mmCIF file of C-alpha atoms and ligand atoms in Angstrom:
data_model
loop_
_atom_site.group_PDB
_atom_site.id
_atom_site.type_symbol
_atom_site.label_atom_id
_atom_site.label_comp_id
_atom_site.label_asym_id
_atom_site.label_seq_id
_atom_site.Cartn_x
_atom_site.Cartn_y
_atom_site.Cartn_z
ATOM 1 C CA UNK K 191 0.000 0.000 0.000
ATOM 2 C CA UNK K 192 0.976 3.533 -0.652
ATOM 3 C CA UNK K 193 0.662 7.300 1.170
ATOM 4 C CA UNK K 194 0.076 9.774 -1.428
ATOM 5 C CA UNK K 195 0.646 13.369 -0.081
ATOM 6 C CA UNK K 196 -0.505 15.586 -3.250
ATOM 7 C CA UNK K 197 -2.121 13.939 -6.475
ATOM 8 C CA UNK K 198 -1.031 15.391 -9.504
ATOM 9 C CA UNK K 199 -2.326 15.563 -12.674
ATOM 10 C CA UNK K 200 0.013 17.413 -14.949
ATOM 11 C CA UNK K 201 -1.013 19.232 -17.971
ATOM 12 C CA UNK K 202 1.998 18.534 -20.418
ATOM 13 C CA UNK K 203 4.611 15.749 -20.448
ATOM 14 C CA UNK K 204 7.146 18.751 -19.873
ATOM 15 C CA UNK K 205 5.207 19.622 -16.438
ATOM 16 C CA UNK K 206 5.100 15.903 -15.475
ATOM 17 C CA UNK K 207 9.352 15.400 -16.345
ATOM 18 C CA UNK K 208 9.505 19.175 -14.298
ATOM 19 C CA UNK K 209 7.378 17.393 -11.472
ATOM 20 C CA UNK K 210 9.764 14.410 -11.414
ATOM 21 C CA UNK K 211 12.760 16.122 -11.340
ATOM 22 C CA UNK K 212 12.033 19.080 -9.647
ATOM 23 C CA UNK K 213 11.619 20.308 -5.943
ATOM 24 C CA UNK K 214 9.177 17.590 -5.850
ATOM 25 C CA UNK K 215 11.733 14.816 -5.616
ATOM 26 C CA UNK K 216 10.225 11.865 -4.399
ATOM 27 C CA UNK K 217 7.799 11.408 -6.763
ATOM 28 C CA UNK K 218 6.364 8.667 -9.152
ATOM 29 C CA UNK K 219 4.773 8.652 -12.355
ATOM 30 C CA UNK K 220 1.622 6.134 -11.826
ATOM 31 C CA UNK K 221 0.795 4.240 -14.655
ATOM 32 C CA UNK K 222 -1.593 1.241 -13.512
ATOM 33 C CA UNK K 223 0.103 1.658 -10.036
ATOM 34 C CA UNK K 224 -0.518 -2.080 -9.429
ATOM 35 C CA UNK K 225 3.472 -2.601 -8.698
ATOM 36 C CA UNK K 226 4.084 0.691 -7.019
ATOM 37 C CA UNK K 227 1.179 -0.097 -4.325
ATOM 38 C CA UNK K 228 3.395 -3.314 -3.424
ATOM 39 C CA UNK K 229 4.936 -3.233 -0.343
ATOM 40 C CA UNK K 230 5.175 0.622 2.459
ATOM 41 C CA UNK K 231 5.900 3.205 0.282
ATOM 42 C CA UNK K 232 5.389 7.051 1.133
ATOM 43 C CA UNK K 233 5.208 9.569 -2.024
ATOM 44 C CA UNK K 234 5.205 12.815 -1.477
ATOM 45 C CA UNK K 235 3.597 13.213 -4.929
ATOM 46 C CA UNK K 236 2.293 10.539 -7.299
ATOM 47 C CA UNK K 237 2.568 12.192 -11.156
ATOM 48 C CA UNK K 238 -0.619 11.262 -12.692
ATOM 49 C CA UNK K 239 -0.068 10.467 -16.769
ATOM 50 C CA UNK K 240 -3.793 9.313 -17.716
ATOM 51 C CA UNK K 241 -4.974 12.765 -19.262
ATOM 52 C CA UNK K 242 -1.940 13.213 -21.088
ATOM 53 C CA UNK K 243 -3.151 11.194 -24.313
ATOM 54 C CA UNK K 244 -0.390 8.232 -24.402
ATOM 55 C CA UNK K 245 -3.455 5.615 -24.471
ATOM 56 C CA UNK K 246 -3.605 5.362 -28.159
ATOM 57 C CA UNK K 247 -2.714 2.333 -30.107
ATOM 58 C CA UNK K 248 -1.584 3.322 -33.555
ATOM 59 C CA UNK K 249 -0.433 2.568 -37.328
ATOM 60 C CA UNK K 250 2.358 4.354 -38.437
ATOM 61 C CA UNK K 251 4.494 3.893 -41.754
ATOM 62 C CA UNK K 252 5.801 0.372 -41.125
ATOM 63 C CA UNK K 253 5.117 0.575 -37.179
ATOM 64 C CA UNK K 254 2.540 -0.409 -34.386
ATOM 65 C CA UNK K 255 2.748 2.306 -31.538
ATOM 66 C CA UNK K 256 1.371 1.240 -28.342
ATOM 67 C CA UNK K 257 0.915 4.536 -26.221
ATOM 68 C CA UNK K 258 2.326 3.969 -22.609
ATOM 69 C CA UNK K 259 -1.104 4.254 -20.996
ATOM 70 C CA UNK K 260 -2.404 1.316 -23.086
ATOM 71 C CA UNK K 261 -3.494 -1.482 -20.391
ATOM 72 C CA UNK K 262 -2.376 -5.268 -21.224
ATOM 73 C CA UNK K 263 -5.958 -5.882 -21.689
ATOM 74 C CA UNK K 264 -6.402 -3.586 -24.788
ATOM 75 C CA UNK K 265 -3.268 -5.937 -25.939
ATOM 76 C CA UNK K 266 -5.748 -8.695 -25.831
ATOM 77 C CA UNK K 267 -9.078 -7.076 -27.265
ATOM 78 C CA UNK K 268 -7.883 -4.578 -29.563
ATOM 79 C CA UNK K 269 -7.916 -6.175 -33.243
ATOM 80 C CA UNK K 270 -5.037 -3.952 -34.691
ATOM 81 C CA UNK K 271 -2.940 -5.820 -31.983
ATOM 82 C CA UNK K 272 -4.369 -8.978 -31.956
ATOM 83 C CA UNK K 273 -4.333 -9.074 -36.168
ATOM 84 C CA UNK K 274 -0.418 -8.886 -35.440
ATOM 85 C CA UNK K 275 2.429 -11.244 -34.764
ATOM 86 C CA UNK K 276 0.417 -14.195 -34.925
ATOM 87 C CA UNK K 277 -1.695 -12.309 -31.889
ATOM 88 C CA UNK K 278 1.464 -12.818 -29.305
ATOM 89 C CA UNK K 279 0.977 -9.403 -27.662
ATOM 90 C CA UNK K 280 -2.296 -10.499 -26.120
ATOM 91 C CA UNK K 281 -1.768 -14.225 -25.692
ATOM 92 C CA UNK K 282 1.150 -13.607 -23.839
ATOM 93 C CA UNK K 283 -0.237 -11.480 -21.412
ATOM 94 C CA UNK K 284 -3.440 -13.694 -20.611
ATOM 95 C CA UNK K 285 -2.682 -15.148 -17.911
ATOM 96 C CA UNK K 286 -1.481 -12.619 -15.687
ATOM 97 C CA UNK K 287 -3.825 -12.070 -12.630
ATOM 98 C CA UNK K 288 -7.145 -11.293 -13.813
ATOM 99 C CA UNK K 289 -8.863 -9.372 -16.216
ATOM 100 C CA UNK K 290 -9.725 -6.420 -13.655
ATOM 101 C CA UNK K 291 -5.937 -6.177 -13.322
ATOM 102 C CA UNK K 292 -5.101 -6.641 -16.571
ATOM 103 C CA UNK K 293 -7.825 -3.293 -17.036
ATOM 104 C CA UNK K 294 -5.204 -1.201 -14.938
ATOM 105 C CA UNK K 295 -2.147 -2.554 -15.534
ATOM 106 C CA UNK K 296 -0.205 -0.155 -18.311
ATOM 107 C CA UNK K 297 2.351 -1.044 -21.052
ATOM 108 C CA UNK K 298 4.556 1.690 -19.819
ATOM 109 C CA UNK K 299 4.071 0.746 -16.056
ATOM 110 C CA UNK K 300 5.336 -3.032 -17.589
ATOM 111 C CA UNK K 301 8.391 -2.023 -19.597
ATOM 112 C CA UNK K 302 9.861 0.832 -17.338
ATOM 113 C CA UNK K 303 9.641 -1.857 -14.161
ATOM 114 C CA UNK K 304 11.869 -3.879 -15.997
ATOM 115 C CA UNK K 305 10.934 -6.935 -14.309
ATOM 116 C CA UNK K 306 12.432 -10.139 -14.612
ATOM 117 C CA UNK K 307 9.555 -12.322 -14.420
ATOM 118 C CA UNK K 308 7.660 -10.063 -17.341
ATOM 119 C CA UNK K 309 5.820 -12.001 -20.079
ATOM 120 C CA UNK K 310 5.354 -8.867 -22.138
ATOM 121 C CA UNK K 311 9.352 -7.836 -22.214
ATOM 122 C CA UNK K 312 9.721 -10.861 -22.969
ATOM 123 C CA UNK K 313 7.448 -10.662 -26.301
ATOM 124 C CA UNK K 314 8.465 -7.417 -26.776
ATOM 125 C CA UNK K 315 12.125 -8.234 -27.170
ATOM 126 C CA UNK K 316 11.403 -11.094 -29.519
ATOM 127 C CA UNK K 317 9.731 -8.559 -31.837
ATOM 128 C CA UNK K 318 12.350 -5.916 -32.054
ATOM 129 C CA UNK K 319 10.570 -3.271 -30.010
ATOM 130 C CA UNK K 320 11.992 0.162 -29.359
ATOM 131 C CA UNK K 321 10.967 2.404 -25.980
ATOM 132 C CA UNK K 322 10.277 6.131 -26.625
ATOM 133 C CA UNK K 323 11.137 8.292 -23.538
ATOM 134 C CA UNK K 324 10.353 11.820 -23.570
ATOM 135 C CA UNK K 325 13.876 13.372 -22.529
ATOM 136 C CA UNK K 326 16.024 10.273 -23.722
ATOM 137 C CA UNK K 327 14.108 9.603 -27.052
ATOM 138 C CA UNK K 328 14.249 6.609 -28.899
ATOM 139 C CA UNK K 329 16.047 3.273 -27.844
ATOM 140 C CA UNK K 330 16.071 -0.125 -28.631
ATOM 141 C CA UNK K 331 14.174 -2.085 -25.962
ATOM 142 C CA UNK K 332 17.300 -4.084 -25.416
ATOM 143 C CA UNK K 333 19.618 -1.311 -25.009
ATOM 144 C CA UNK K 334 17.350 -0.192 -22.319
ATOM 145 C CA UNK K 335 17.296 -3.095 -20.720
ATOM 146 C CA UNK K 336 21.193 -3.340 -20.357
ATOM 147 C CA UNK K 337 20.958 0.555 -19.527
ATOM 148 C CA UNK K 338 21.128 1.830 -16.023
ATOM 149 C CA UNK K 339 17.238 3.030 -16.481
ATOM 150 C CA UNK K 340 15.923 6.390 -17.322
ATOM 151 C CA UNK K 341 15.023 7.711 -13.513
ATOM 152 C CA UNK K 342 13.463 11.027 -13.417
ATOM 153 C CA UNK K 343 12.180 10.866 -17.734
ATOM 154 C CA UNK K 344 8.835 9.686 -18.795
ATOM 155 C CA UNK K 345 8.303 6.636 -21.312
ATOM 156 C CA UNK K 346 6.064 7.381 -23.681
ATOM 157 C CA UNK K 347 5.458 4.838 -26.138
ATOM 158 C CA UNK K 348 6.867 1.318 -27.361
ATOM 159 C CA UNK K 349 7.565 1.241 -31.183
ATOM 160 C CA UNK K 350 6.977 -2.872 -32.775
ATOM 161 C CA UNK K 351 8.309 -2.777 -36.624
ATOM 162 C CA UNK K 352 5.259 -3.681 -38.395
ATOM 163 C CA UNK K 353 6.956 -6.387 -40.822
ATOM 164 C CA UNK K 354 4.460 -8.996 -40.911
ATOM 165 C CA UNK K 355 6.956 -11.460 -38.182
ATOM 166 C CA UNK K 356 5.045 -13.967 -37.052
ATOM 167 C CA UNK K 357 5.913 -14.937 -33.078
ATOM 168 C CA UNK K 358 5.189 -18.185 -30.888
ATOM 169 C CA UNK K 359 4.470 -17.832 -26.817
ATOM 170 C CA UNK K 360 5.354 -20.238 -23.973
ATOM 171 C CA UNK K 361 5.366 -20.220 -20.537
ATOM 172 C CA UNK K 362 5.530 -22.977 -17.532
ATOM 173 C CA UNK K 363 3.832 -21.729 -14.258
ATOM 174 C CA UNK K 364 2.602 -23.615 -11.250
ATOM 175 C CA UNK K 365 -0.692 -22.516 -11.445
ATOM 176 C CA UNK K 366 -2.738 -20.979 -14.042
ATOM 177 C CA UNK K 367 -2.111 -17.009 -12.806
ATOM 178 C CA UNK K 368 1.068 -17.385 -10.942
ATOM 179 C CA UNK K 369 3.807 -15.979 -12.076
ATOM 180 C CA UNK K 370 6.019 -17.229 -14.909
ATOM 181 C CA UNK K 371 8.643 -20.171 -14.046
ATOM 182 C CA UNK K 372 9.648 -19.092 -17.505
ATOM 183 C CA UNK K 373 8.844 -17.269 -20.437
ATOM 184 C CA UNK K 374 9.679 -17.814 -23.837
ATOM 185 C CA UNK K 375 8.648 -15.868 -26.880
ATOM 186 C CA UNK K 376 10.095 -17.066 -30.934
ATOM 187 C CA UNK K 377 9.441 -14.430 -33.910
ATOM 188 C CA UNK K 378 10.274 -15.353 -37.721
ATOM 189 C CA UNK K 379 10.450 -13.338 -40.477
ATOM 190 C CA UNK K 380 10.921 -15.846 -43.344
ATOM 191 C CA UNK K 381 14.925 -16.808 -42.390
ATOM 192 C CA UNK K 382 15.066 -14.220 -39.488
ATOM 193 C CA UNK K 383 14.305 -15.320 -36.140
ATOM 194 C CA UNK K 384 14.648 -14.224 -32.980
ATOM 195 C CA UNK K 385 14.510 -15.892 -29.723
ATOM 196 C CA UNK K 386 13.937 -14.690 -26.264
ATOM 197 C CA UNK K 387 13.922 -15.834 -22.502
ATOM 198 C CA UNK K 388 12.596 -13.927 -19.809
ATOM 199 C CA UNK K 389 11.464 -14.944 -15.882
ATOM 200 C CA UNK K 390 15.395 -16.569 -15.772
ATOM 201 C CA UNK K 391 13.968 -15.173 -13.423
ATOM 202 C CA UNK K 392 16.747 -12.674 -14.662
ATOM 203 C CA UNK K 393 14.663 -9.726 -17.213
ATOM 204 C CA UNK K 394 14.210 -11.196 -20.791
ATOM 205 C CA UNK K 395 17.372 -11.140 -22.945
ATOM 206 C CA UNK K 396 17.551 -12.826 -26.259
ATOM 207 C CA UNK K 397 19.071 -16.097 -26.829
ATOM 208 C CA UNK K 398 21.350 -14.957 -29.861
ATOM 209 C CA UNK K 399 23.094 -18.522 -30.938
ATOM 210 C CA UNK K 400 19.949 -20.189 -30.799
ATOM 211 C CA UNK K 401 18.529 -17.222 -33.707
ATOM 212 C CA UNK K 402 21.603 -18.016 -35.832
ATOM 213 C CA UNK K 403 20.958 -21.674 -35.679
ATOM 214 C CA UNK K 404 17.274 -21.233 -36.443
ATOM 215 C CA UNK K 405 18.060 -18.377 -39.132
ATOM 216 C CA UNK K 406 20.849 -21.405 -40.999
ATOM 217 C CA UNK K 407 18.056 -23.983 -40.872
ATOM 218 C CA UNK K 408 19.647 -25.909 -37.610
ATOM 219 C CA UNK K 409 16.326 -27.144 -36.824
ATOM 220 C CA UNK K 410 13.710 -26.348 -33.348
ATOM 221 C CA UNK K 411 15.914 -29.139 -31.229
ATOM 222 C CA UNK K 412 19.336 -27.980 -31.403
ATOM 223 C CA UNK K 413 18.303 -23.805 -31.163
ATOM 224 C CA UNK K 414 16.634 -25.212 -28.033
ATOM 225 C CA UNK K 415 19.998 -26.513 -26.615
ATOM 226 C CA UNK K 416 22.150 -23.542 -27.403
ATOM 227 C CA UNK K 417 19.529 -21.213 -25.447
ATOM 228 C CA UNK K 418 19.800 -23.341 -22.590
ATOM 229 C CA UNK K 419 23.879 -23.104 -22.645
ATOM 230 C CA UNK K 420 24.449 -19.661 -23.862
ATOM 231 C CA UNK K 421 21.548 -17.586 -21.137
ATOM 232 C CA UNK K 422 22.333 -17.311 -17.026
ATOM 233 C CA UNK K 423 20.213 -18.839 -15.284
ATOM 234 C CA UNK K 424 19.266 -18.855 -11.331
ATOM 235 C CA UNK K 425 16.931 -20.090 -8.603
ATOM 236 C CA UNK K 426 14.200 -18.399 -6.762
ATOM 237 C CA UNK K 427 11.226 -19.770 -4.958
ATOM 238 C CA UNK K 428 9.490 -20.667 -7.679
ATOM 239 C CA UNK K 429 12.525 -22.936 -9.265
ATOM 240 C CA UNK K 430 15.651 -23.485 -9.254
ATOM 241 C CA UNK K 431 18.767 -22.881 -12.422
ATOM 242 C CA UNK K 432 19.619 -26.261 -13.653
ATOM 243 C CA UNK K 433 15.328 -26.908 -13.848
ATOM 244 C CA UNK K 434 15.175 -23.610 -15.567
ATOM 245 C CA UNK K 435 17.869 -24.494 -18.032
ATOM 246 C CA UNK K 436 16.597 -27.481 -18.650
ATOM 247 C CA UNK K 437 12.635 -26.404 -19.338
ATOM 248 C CA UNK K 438 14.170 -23.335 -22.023
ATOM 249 C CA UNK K 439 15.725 -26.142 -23.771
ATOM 250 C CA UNK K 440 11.807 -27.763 -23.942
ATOM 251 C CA UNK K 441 9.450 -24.432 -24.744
ATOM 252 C CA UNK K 442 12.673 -22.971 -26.984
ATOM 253 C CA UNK K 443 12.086 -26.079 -29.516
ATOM 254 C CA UNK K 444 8.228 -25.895 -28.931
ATOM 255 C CA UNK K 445 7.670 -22.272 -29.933
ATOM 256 C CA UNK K 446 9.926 -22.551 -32.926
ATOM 257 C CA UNK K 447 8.134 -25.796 -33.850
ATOM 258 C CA UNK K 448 4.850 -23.802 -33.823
ATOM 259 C CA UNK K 449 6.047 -21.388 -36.517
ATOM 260 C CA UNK K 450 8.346 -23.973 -38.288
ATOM 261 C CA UNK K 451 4.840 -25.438 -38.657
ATOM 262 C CA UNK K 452 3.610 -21.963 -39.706
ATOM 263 C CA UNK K 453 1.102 -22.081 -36.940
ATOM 264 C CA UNK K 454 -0.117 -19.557 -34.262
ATOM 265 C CA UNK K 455 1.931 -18.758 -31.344
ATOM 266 C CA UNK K 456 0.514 -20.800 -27.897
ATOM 267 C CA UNK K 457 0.404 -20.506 -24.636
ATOM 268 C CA UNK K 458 2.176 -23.541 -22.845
HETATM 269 C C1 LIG N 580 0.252 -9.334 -7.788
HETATM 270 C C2 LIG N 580 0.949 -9.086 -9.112
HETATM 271 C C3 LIG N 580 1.114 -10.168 -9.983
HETATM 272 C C4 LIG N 580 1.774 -9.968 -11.212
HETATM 273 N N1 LIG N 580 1.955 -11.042 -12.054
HETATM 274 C C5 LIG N 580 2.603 -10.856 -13.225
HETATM 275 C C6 LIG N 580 2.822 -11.939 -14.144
HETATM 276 O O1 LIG N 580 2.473 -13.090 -13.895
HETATM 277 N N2 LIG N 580 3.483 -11.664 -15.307
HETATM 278 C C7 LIG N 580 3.906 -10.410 -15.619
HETATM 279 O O2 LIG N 580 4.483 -10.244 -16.693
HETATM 280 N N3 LIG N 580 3.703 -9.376 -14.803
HETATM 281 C C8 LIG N 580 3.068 -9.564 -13.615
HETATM 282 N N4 LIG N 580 2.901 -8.496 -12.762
HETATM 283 C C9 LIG N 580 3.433 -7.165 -13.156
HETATM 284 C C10 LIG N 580 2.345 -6.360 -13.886
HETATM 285 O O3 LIG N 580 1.971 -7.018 -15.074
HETATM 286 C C11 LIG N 580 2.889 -4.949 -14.272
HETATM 287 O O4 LIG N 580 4.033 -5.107 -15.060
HETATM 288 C C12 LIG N 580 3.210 -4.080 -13.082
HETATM 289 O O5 LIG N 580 2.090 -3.994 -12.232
HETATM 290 C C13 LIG N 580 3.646 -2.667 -13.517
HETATM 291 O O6 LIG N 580 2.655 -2.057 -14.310
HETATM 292 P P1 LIG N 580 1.783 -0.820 -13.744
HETATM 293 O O7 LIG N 580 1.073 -0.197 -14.904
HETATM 294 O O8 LIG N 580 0.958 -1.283 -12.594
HETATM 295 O O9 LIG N 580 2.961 0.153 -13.267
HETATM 296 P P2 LIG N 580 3.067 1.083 -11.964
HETATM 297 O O10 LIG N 580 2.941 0.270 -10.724
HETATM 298 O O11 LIG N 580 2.179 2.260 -12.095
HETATM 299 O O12 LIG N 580 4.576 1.590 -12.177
HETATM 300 C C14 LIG N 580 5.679 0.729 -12.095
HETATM 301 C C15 LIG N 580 6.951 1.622 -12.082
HETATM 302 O O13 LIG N 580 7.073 2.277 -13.347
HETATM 303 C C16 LIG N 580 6.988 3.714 -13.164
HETATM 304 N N5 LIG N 580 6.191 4.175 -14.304
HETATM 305 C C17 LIG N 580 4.912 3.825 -14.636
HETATM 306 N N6 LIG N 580 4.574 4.325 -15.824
HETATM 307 C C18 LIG N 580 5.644 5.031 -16.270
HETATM 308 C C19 LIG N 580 5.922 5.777 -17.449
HETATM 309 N N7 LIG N 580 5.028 5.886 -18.464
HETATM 310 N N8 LIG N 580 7.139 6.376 -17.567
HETATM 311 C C20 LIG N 580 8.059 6.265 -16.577
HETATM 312 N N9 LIG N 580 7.857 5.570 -15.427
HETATM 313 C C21 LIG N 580 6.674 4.939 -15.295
HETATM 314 C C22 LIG N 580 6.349 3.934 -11.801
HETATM 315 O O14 LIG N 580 6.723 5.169 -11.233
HETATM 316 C C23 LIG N 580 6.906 2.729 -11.040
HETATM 317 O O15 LIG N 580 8.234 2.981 -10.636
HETATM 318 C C24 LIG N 580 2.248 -8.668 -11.553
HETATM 319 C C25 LIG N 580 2.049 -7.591 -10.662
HETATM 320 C C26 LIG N 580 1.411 -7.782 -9.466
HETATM 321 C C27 LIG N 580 1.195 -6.604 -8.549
#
């Protein structure tokens, strides 16, 4: 639960970054707020981003804009998302809570948390998305990931390349809402593939000898081997390395099966 001393709801993403950085240290930009109400946690001001207009889900020239207010449930309901990328973006985000949560939770909230255990970085990462942040601009999602974080900026959007890539989802978890044991997510566009692990429970990061192997025609079995050896991988509650290794190997092969088969990504 949070304290929340003023409420603010700025009129301009340059007031909000002002807010941020400003005398009023000690904020937070709330996006769903469903992380930032985990745990004691006193803000002396909470930055409000809902009226700024980031909730819009767009076309652009050869890209698919999610605004960073979109909620993971527009992901799945929403048919200019769900036409795409064999309809990963929603699919992969299905089973996470409920679907009250999944009505607050944001796309912004998601990718600036960076957490490891996300099953839309994870997507996102296999589709070459890109993270638009007011002050910092444009990045690749991946070079934000390995980044020390943009503290005191505001994320605006996350850029897919609309290029027709088709993507695969699996996931293990030990019940049907829990959190991911691990997440896997496989995108192909014709000889270009790309593979990525998150919930490691390290953040997602892709799985780069396993693409190459896939991309020569190395076959769903062996690019499942090389992204068990080439990621780290580590124990938490919910399992431990060498069982984590061991089940990338397994839902590596199965999502590039699916589109080796040209079928629809599923959820494991
Ligand atoms: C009980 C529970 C179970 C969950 N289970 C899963 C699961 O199984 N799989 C999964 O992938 N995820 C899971 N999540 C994570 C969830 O999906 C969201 O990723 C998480 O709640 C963050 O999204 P939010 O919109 O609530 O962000 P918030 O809580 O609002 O914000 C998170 C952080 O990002 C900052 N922030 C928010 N928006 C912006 C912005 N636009 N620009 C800059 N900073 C911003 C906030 O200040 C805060 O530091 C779970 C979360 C909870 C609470």
């Amino acid at each position: 639960m949070y304290r929340i001393e003023n409420y603010v709801f700025p009129s301009s993403l340059e007031e909000a970054c002002r807010l941020l950085n400003g005398d009023l240290r000690g904020s937070a930009v709330l996006g769903g707020g469903c992380w930032l109400r985990l745990g004691r946690r006193h803000l002396r001001n909470a930055v409000d981003i809902s009226r700024l207009g980031l909730d819009g889900i767009e076309e652009k020239e050869g890209w698919l804009e999610l605004g960073a207010g979109v909620t993971l449930r527009r992901l799945e309901t929403d048919l200019a998302v769900t036409g795409r990328f064999g309809g990963i973006l929603g699919r992969s985000v299905s089973s996470i809570v409920g679907v009250q949560f999944r009505n607050m939770v944001t796309v912004g909230g998601t990718v600036y948390a960076r957490l490891g255990f996300s099953d839309l970085i994870t997507t996102l990462l296999s589709l070459d998305a890109r993270v638009v942040f007011y002050r910092a601009g444009e990045m690749g999602l991946g070079e934000y990931l390995a980044s020390n974080g943009c503290p005191g900026d505001i994320l605006t959007a996350v850029r897919i390349p609309d290029d027709g890539r088709q993507a695969a989802y699996e996931s293990l978890r030990r019940s049907r809402t829990d959190f991911p044991v691990l997440a896997v997510a496989v995108s192909r566009l014709g000889e270009d593939w790309r593979v990525s692990v998150g919930a490691r429970p390290f953040v997602a990061a892709r799985a780069e000898r396993a693409e190459a192997c896939l991309s020569r025609g190395g076959g769903a079995d062996q690019a499942g081997e090389l992204a068990a050896q080439e990621l780290r991988f580590g124990s938490n509650l919910r399992a431990g390395e060498d069982y984590r290794r061991k089940l990338a190997a397994v839902l590596v092969r199965r999502a590039a099966q699916t589109l080796e088969r040209g079928g629809e990504g599923c959820e494991g």
